[in-house]
Short mmCIF file of C-alpha atoms in Angstrom, two decimals:
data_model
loop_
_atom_site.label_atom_id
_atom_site.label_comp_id
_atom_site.label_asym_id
_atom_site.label_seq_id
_atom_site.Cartn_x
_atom_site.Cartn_y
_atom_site.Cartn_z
CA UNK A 4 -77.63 14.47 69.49
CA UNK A 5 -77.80 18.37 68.73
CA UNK A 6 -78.04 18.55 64.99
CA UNK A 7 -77.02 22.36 64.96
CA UNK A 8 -75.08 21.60 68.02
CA UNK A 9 -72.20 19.68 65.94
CA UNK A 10 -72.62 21.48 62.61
CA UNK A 11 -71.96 24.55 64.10
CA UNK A 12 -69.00 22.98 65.92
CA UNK A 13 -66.62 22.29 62.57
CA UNK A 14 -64.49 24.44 61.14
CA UNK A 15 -66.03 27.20 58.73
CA UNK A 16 -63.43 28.14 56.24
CA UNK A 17 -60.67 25.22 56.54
CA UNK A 18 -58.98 27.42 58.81
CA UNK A 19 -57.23 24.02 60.80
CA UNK A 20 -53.56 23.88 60.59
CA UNK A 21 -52.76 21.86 57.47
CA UNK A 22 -56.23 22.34 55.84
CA UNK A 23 -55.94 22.43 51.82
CA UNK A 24 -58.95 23.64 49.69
CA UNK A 25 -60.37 20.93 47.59
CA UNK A 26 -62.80 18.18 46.93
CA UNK A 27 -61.44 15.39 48.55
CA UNK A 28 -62.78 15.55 51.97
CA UNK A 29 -66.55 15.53 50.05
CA UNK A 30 -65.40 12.86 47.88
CA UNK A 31 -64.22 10.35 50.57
CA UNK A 32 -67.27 11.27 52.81
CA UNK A 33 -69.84 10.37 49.70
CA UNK A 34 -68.12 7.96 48.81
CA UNK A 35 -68.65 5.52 52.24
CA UNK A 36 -72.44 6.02 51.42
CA UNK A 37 -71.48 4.66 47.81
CA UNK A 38 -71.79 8.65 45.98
CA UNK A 39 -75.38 9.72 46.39
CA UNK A 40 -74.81 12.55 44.10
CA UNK A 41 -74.29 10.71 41.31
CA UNK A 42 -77.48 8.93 41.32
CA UNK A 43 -79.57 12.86 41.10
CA UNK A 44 -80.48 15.29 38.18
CA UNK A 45 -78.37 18.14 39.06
CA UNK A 46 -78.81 22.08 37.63
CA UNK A 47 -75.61 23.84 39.37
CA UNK A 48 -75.76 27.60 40.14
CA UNK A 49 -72.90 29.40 40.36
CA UNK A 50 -72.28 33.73 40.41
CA UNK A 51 -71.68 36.84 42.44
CA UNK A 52 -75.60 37.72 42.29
CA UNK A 53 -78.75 36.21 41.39
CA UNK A 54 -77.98 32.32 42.56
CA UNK A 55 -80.77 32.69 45.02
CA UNK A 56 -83.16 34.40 42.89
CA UNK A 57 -82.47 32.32 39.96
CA UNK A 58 -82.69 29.39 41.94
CA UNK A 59 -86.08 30.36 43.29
CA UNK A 60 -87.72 30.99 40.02
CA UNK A 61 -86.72 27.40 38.84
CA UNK A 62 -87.82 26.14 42.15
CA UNK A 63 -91.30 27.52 41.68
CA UNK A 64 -91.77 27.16 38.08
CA UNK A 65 -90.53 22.94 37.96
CA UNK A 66 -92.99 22.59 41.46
CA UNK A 67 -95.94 24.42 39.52
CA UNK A 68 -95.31 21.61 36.27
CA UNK A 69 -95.07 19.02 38.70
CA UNK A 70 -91.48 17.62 39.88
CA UNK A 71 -90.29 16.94 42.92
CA UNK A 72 -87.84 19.78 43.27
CA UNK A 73 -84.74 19.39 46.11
CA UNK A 74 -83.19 22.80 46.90
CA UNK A 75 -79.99 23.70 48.53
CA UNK A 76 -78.83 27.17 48.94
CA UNK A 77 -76.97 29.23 51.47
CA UNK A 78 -76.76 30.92 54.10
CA UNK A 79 -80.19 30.79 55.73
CA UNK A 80 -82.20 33.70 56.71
CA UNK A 81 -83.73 32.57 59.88
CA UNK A 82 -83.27 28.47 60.43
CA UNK A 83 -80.84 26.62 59.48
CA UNK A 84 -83.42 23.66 58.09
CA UNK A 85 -84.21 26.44 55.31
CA UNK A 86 -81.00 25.64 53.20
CA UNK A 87 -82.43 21.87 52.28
CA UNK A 88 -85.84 21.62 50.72
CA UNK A 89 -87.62 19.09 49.11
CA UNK A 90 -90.87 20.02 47.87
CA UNK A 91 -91.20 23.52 49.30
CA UNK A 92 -90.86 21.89 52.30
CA UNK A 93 -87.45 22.37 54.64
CA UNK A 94 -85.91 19.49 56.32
CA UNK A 95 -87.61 18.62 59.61
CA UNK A 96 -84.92 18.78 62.84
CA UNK A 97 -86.04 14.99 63.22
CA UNK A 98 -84.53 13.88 59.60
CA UNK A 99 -81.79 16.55 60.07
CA UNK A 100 -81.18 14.74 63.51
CA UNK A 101 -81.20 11.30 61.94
CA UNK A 102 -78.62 11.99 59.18
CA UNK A 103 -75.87 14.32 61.11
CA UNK A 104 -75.87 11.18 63.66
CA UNK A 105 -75.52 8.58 60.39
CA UNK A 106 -72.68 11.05 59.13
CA UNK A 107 -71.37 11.37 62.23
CA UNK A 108 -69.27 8.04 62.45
CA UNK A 109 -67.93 8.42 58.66
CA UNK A 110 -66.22 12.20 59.98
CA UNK A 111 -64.83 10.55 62.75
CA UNK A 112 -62.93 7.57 60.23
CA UNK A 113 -61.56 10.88 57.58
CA UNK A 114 -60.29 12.53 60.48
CA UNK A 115 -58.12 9.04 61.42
CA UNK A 116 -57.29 9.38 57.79
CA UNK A 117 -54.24 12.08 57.38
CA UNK A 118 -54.40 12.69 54.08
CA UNK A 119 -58.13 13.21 54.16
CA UNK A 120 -59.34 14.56 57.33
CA UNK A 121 -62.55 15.73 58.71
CA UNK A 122 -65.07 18.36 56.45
CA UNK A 123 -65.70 21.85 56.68
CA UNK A 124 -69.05 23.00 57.38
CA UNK A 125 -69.99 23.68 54.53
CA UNK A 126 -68.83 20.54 53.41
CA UNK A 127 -70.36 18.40 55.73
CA UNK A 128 -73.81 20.48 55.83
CA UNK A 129 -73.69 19.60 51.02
CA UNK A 130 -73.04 16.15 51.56
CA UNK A 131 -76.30 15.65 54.36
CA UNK A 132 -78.37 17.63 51.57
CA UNK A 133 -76.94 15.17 48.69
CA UNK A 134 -77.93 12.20 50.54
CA UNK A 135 -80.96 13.70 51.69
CA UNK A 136 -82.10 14.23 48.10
CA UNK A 137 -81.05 10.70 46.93
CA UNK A 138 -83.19 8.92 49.52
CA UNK A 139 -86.12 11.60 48.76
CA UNK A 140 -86.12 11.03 45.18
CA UNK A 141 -86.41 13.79 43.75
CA UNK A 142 -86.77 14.85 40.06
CA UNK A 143 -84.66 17.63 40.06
CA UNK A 144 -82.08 19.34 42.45
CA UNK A 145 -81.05 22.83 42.27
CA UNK A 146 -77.47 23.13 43.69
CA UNK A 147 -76.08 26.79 44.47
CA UNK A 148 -72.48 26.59 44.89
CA UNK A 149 -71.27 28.62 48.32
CA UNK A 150 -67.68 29.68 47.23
CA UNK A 151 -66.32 29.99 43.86
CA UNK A 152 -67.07 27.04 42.33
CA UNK A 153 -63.82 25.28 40.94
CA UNK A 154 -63.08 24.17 44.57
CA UNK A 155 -66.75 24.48 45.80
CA UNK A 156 -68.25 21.11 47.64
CA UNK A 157 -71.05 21.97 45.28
CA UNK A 158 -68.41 20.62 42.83
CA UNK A 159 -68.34 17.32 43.56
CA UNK A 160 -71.66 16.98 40.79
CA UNK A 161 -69.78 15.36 37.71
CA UNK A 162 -72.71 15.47 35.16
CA UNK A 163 -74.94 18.33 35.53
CA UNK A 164 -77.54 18.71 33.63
CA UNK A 165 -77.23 22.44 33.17
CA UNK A 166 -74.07 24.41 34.81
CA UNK A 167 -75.19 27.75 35.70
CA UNK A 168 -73.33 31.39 35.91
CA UNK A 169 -75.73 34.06 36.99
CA UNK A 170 -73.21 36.92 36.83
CA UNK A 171 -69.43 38.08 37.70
CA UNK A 172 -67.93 41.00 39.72
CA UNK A 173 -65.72 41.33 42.08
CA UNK A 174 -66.58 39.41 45.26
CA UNK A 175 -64.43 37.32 47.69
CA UNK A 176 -61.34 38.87 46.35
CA UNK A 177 -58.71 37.29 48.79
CA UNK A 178 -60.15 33.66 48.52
CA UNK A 179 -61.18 33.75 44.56
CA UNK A 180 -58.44 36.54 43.19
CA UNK A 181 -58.67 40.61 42.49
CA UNK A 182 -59.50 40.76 38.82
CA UNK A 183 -62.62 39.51 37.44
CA UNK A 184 -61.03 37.34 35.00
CA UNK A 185 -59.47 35.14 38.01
CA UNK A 186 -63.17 35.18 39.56
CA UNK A 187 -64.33 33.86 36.35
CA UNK A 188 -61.63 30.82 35.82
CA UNK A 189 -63.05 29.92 39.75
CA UNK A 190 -66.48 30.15 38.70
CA UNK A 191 -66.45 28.73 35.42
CA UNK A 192 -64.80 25.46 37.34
CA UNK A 193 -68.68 24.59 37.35
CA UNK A 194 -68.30 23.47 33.76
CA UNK A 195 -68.01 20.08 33.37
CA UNK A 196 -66.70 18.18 30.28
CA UNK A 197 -69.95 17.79 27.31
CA UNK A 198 -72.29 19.14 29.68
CA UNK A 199 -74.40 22.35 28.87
CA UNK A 200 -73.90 25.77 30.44
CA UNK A 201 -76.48 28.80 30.44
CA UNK A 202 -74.99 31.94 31.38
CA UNK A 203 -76.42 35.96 32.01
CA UNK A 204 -72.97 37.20 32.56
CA UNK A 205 -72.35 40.46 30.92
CA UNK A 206 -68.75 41.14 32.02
CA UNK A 207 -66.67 41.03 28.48
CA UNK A 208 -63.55 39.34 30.36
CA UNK A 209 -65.53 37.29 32.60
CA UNK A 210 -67.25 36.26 29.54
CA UNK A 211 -64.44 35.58 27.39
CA UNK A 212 -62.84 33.10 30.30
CA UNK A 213 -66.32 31.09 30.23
CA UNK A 214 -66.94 31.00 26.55
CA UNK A 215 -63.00 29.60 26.75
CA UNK A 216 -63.83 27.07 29.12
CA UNK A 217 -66.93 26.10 27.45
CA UNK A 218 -64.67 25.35 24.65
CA UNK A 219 -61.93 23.68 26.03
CA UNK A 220 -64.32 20.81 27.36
CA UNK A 221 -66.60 20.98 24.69
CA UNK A 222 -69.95 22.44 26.46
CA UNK A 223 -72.72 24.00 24.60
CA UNK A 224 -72.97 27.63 25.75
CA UNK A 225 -76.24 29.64 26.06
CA UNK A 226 -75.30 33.25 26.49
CA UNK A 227 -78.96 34.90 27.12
CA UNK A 228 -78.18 38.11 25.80
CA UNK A 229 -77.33 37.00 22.73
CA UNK A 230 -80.58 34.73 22.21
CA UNK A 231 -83.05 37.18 23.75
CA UNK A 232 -84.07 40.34 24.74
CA UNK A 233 -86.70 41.56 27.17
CA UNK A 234 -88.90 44.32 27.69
CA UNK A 235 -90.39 45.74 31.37
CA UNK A 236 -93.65 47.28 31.07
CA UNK A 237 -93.98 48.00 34.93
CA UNK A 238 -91.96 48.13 37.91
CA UNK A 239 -92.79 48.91 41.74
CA UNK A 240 -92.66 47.27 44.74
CA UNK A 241 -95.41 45.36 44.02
CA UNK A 242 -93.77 43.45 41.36
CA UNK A 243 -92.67 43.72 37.54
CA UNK A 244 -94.37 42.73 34.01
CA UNK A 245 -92.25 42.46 30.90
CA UNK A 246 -92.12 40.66 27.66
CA UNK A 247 -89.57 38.29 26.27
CA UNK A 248 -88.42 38.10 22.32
CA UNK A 249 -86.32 36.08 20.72
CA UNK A 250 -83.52 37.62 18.77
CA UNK A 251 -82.29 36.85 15.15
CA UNK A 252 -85.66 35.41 14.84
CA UNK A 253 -84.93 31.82 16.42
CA UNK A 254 -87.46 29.62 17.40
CA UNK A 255 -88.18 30.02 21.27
CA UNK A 256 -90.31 27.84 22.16
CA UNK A 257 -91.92 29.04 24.57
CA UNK A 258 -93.27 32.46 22.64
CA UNK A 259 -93.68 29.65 19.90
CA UNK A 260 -96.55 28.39 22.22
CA UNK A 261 -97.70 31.48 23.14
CA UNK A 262 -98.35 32.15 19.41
CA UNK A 263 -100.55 29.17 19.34
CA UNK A 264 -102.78 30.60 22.22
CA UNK A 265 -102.96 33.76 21.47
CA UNK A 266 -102.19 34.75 17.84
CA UNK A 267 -99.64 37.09 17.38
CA UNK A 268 -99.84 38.68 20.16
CA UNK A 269 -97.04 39.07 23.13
CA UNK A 270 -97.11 37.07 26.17
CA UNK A 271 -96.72 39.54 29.45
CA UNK A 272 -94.98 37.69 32.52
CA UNK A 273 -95.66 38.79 35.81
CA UNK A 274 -92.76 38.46 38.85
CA UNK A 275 -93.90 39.79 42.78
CA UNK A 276 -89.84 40.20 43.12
CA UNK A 277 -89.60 43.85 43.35
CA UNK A 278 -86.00 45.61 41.88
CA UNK A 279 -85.78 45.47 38.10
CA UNK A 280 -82.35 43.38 38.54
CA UNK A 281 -84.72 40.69 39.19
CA UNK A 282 -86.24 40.44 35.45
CA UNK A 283 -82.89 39.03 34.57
CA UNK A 284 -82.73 36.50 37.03
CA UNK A 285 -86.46 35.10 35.47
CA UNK A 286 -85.38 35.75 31.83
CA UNK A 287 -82.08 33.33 33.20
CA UNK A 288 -84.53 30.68 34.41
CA UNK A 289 -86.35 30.75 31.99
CA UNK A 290 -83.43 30.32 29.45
CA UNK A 291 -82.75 27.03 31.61
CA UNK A 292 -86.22 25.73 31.35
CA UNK A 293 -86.47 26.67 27.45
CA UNK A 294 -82.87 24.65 27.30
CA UNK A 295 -84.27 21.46 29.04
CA UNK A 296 -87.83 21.19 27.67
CA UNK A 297 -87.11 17.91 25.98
CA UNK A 298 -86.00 16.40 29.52
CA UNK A 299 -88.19 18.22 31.76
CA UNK A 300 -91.54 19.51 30.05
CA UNK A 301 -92.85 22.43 31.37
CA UNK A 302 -95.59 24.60 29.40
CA UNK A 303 -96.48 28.33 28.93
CA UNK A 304 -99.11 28.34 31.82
CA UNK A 305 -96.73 26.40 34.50
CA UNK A 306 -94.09 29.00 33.68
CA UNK A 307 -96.46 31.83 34.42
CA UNK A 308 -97.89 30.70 37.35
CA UNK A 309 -94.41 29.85 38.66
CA UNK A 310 -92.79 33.09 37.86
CA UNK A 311 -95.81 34.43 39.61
CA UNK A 312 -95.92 32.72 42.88
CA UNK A 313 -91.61 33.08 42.97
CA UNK A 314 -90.27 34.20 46.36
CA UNK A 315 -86.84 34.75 48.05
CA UNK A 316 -86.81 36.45 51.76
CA UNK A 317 -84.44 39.58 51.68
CA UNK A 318 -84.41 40.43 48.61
CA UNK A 319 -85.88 43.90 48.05
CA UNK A 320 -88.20 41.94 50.57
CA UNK A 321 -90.86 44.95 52.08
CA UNK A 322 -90.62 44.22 55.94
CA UNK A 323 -93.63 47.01 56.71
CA UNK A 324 -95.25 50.10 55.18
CA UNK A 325 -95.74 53.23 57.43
CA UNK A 326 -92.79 54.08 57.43
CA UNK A 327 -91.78 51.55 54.27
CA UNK A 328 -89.35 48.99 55.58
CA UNK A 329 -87.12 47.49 53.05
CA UNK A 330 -84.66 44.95 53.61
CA UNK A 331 -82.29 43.65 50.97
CA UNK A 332 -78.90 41.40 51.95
CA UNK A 333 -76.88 43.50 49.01
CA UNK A 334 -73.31 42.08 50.52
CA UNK A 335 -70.74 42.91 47.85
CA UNK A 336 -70.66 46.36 44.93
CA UNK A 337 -72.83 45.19 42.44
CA UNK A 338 -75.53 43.78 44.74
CA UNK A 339 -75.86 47.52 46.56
CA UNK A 340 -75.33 49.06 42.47
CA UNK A 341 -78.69 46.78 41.76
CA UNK A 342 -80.07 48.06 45.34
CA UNK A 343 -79.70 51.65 44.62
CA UNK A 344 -80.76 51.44 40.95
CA UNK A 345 -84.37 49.39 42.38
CA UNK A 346 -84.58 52.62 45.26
CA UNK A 347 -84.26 55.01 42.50
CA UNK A 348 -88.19 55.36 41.53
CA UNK A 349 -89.12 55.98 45.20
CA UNK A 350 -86.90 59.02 45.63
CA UNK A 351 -88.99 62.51 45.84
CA UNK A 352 -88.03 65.45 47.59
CA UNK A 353 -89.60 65.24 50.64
CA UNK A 354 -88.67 61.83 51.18
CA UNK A 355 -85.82 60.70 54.03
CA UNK A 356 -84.08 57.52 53.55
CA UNK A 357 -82.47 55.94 56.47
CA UNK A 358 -79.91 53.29 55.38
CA UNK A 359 -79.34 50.98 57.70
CA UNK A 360 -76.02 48.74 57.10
CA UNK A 361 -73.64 46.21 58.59
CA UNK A 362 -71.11 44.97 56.40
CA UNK A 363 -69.16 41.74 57.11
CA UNK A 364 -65.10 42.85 57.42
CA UNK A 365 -64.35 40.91 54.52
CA UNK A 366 -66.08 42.25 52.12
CA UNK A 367 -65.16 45.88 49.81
CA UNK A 368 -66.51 48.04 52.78
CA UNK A 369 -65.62 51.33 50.91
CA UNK A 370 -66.85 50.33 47.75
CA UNK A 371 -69.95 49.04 48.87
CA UNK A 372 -70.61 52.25 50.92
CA UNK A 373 -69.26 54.64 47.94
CA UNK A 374 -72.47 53.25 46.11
CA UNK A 375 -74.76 54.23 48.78
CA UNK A 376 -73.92 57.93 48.08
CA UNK A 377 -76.60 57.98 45.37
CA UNK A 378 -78.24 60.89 43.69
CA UNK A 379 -79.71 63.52 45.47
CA UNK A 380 -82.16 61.79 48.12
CA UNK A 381 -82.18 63.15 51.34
CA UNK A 382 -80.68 60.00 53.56
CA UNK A 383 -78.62 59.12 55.93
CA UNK A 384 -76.28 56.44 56.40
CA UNK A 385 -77.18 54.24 60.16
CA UNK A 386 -74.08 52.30 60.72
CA UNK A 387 -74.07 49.47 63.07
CA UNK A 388 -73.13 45.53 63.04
CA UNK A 389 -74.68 42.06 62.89
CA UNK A 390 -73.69 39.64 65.49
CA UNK A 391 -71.62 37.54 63.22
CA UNK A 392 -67.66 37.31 64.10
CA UNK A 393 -66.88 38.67 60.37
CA UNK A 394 -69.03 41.63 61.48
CA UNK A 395 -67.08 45.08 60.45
CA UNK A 396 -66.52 47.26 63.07
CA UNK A 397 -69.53 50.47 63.03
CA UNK A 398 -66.20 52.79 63.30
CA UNK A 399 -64.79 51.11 60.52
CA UNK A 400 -67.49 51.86 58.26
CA UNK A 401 -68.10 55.19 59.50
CA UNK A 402 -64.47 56.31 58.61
CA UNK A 403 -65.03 55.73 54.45
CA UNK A 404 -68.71 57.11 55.29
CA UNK A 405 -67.00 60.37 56.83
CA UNK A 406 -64.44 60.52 53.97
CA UNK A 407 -67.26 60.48 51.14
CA UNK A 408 -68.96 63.23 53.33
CA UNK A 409 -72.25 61.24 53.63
CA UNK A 410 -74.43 62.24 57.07
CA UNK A 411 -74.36 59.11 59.50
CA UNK A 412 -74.65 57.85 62.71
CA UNK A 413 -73.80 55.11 64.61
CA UNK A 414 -75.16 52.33 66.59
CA UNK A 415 -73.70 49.24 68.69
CA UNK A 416 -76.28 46.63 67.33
CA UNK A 417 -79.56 46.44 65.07
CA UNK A 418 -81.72 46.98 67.96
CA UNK A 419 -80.82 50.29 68.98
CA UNK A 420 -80.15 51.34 65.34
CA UNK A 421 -83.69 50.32 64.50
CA UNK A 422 -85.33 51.62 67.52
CA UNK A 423 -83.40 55.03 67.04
CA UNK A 424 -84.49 55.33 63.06
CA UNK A 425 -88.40 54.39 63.93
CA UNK A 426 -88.52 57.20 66.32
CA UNK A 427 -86.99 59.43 63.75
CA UNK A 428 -88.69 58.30 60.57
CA UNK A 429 -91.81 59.92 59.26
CA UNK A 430 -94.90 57.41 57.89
CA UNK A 431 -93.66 58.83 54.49
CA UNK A 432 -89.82 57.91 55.30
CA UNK A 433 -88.08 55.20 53.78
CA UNK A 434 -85.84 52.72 55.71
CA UNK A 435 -83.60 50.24 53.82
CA UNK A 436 -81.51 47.62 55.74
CA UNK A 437 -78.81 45.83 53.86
CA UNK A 438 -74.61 45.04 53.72
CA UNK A 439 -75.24 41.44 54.75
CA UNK A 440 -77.74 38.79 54.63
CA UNK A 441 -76.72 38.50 58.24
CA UNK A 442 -77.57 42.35 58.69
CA UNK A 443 -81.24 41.62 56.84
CA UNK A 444 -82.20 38.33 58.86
CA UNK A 445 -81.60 40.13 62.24
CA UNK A 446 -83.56 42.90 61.14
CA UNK A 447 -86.10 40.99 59.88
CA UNK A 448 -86.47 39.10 63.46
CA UNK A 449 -86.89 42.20 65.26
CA UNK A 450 -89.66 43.91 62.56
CA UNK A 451 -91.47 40.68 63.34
CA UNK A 452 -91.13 40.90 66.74
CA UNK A 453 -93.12 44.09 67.07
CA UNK A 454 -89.86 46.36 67.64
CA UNK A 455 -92.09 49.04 65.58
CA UNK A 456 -94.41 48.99 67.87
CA UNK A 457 -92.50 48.96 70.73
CA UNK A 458 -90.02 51.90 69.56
CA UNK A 459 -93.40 54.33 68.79
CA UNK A 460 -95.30 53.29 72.21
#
């Protein structure tokens, strides 16, 4: 059996006649292999941005201390295998073969079943990586939900150890609701009755809802900005430094540590994540570990050295240098806001910026493109499309582009776009491609592939 073959092959977004949103299809599916979930350590990320990131600086600092971490996130970049880790390693196509053809048999008995019926993709592809963990054993699994989170698949966890909320803005609008305060009742669905929550959302009415539903089943809530503060020393490219402090003089452990090493002297923390948005995503982590010391032990040198080492592809991720290649999967306003805000230290005037972007159709295509008329930097806007099915048509986006009076050009695909901006671009240029993860991975394939070199031969 193709693995990818028949995962790609189910439905993506319920969109079967008769489909209804919910948790049952996940539930009956883990439940014929007796509920794997319920036998793992869960932290559950949920939020507009920062999931990944946040996720990946837990990953790296709970493998530096030790545990045997089990990550699932989505989408992939590249390969599919890359949403299910365990250990920093992805799931090999023979185990992925080996459980879609164990799963396979318990579809085809829901879909017999009418008032269950056969899972999603999504749904299908988070109960594999449940299982998957459960027979690997793992210490720790860090879940990002794909959706929302009330009616997420992720949501089938019933005792997290930690419930997650990087951040809220508008995202997902005709699936989750148009105000923020709807997006937050989805999200905060996360929290589960008794069980803790950590949260870096800033949004007032996003943060009422959760400190409301935090309440109403009885969760200790972390908000980070009201337990700590942070200070960054350095930013560029290369990476950021910054100091943390505990406010209304609590007792943070980990500085309380840090004390004992080195006097009274501050602790500086080093990320290689460039764009300053980042910072938050480690202070987040950070919170998380701080909150779960007594479970999971992790000291002041593990966290370092895991900040440190902490990676995510396509984020602010430098693809090549002469000209400087940036590629960053910004899909929604406030993930192009953060963008723009990172870009703003390499602006000069003789710098060009070429921005290359394709936008999924479902997404705020104006908005996102309203942001990208920042400042004064020379640039211009390089429209063109992924080869998703969601894609946004080039025209599309070129209409708001044309309406905001930004300079642009279009191209069919990310070949030709690419191809055209490298024989443009000068070694002192700047070229950022972003509007979709889907934009950044195709990119990203084609840098590798020498498409530089071949565009300047």
């Amino acid at each position: 059996m193709d693995p990818y073959k028949y995962i790609n092959s189910l439905s993506r977004f319920g969109t079967d006649a008769g489909f209804k949103p919910g948790l049952d299809r996940i539930n009956a599916l883990l439940g014929s292999f007796n509920h794997p979930e319920d036998r793992l350590k869960v932290i559950h990320v949920a939020g507009t941005n920062g999931k990944g990131s946040t996720i990946a600086f837990l990953k790296s600092i709970y493998t530096e201390a030790g545990y045997r971490v089990g990550v699932y996130t989505s989408p992939h970049l590249i390969h599919f295998n890359e949403r299910i880790e365990v250990g920093n390693r992805a799931i090999s196509t023979a185990e992925l073969t080996d459980l879609v053809s164990e799963l396979v048999p318990r579809v085809e008995d829901l879909k017999k079943d009418p008032e269950v019926g056969g899972p999603t993709y999504f749904e299908f592809v988070t109960a594999l990586a449940l299982l998957y963990f459960a027979r690997k054993d793992v210490d720790l699994v860090l879940l990002e939900v794909g959706l929302g989170g009330r009616l997420d698949a992720t949501n089938v966890i019933k005792e997290p150890l930690v419930s997650v909320i990087t951040s809220i803005s508008l995202d997902h609008t005709s699936i989750l609701g148009n105000d923020v305060k709807s997006i937050a009742r989805e999200k905060s669905g996360i929290i589960k009755r008794d069980c803790p929550v950590v949260t870096g959302v800033r949004n007032k009415e996003a943060l009422r809802v959760i400190e409301e539903t935090a309440k109403l089943k009885n969760s200790p809530l972390k908000i980070i900005d009201k337990e700590y503060s942070y200070n960054i020393i350095e930013s560029s490219l290369e990476g950021q430094s910054f100091t943390v402090f505990r406010l209304n003089n609590g007792d943070y452990s980990l500085e309380k540590e840090a004390e004992s090493i080195n006097g009274t002297e501050k602790i500086e923390y080093f990320i290689k994540l460039p764009g300053v948005y980042q910072v938050r995503n480690a202070l987040l982590a950070m919170a998380v570990v701080d909150y779960l010391q007594e479970q999971y032990p992790v000291n002041l040198v593990q966290i370092k050295k895991g900040l440190a080492s902490a990676f995510i592809p396509g984020r602010m991720e430098v693809l090549a240098r002469s000209p400087l290649i940036i590629a960053d999967g910004a899909h929604n306003v406030e993930g192009v806001k953060k963008l723009v805000n990172s870009l703003g230290p390499l602006i000069n005037e003789d710098r060009q910026f070429y921005i290359i972007v394709g936008i999924l159709g479902d997404k705020d295509v104006e908005g996102m493109i309203e942001m990208l008329d920042f400042g004064k930097a020379k640039k211009e806007l390089i429209i063109t499309r992924n080869t998703n099915s969601r894609s946004c048509s080039p025209e599309v986006i070129g209409q708001y582009a044309q309406r905001r009076g930004i300079k642009y050009r279009v191209y069919p695909d990310l070949k030709t776009s690419l191809t055209g901006v490298l024989n443009d671009a000068r070694p002192e240029d700047v070229i950022c491609v972003t509007g979709s993860l889907y934009t950044v991975s195709e990119a990203k394939i084609l840098v590798q592939s020498g498409i530089k070199h071949n565009s300047q031969s």
